[in-house]
Tab-separated table of C-alpha atoms in Angstrom:
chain	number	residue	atom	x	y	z
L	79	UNK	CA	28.810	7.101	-7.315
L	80	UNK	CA	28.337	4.062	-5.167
L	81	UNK	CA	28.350	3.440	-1.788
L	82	UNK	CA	29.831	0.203	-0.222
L	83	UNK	CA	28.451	-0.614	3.651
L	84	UNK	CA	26.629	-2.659	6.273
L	85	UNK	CA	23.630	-2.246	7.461
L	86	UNK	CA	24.550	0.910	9.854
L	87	UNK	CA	21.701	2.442	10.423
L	88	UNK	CA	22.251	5.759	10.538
L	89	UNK	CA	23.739	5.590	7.039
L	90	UNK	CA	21.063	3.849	5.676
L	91	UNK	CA	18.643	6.883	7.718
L	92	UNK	CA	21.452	9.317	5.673
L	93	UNK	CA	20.865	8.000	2.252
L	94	UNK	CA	18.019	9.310	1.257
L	95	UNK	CA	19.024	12.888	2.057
L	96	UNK	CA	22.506	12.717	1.515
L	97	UNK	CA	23.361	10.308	-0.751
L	98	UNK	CA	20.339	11.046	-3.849
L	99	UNK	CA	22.391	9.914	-6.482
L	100	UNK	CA	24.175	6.934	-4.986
L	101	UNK	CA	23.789	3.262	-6.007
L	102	UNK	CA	24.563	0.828	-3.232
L	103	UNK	CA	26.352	-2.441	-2.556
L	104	UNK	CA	26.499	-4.724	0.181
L	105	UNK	CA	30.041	-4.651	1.851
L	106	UNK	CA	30.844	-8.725	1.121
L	107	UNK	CA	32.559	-9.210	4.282
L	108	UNK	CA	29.832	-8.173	6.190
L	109	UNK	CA	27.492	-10.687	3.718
L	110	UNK	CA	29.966	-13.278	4.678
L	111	UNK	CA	30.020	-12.736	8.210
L	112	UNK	CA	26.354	-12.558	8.291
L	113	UNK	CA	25.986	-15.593	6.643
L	114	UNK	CA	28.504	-17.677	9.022
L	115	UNK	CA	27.510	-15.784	12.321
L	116	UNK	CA	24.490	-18.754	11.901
L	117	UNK	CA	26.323	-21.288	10.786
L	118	UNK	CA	27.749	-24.531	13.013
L	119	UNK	CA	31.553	-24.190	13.748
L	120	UNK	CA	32.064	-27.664	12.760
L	121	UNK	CA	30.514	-26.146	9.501
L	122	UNK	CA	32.126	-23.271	8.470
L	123	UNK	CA	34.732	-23.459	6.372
L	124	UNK	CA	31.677	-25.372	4.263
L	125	UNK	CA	29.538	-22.937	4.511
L	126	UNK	CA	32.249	-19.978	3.881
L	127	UNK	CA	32.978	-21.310	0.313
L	128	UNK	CA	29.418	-20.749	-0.918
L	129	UNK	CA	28.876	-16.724	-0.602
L	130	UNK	CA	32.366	-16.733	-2.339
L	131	UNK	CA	31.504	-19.140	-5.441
L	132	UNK	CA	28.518	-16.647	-5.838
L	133	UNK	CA	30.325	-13.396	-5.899
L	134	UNK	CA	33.134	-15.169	-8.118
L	135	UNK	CA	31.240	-15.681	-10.827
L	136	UNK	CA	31.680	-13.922	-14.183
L	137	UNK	CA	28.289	-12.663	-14.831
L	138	UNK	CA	25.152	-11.254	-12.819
L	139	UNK	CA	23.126	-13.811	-14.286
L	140	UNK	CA	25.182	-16.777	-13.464
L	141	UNK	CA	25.983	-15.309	-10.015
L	142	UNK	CA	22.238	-15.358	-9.471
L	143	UNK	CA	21.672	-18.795	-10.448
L	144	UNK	CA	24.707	-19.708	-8.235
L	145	UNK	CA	22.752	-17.874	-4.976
L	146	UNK	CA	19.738	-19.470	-5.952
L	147	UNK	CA	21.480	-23.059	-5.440
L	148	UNK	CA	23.157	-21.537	-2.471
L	149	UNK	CA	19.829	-20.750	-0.997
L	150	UNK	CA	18.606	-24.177	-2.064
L	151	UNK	CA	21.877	-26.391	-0.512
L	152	UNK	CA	21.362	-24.353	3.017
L	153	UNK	CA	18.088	-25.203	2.642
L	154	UNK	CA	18.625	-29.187	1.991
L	155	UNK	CA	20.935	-29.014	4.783
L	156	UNK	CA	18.524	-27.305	7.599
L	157	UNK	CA	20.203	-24.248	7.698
L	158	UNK	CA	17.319	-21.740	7.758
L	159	UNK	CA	18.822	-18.294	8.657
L	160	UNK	CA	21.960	-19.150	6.536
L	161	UNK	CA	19.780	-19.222	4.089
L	162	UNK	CA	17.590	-16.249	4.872
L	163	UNK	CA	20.838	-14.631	4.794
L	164	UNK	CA	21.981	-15.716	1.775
L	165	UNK	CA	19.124	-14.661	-0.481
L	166	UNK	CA	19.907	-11.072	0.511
L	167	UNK	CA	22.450	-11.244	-2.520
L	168	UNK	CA	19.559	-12.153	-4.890
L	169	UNK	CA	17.313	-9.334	-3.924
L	170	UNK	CA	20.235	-6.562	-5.264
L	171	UNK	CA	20.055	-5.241	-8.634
């Protein structure tokens, strides 16, 4: 089983008593939305490529290595809480 969401709360409150079994996964439109909700308009389409590039990769290893320079460019370019945000994708499993 797996179980795709945000961050509802009462779901995540659920999951422990409902959900025993279940794996979960960050919905990846809410990641991207998180992600450009702190973003400058005159940046996003910039800043909406990167959370793609790391879910398009081919493996989990490379896709980490592609948020860790994620994280890293954010960083370079002041962007704190884009990339707070952004290193929510390397603390999955």
């Amino acid at each position: 089983r797996l179980a795709v969401k945000d961050k509802c709360q009462g779901i995540r409150e659920a999951e422990g008593e409902v959900f025993l079994d279940t794996k979960y996964q960050r919905c990846t439109v809410h990641f991207y939305r998180n992600v450009i909700s702190v973003t400058p308009r005159s940046n996003v389409k910039l800043v909406a490529k990167m959370p793609k590039a790391i879910h398009g990769q081919e493996s989990k290893k490379v896709a980490r290595e592609k948020a860790k320079a994620v994280v890293e460019k954010l960083r370079a370019m002041k962007w704190k809480e884009a990339s707070k945000r952004s290193r929510m994708v390397l603390r999955r499993r």
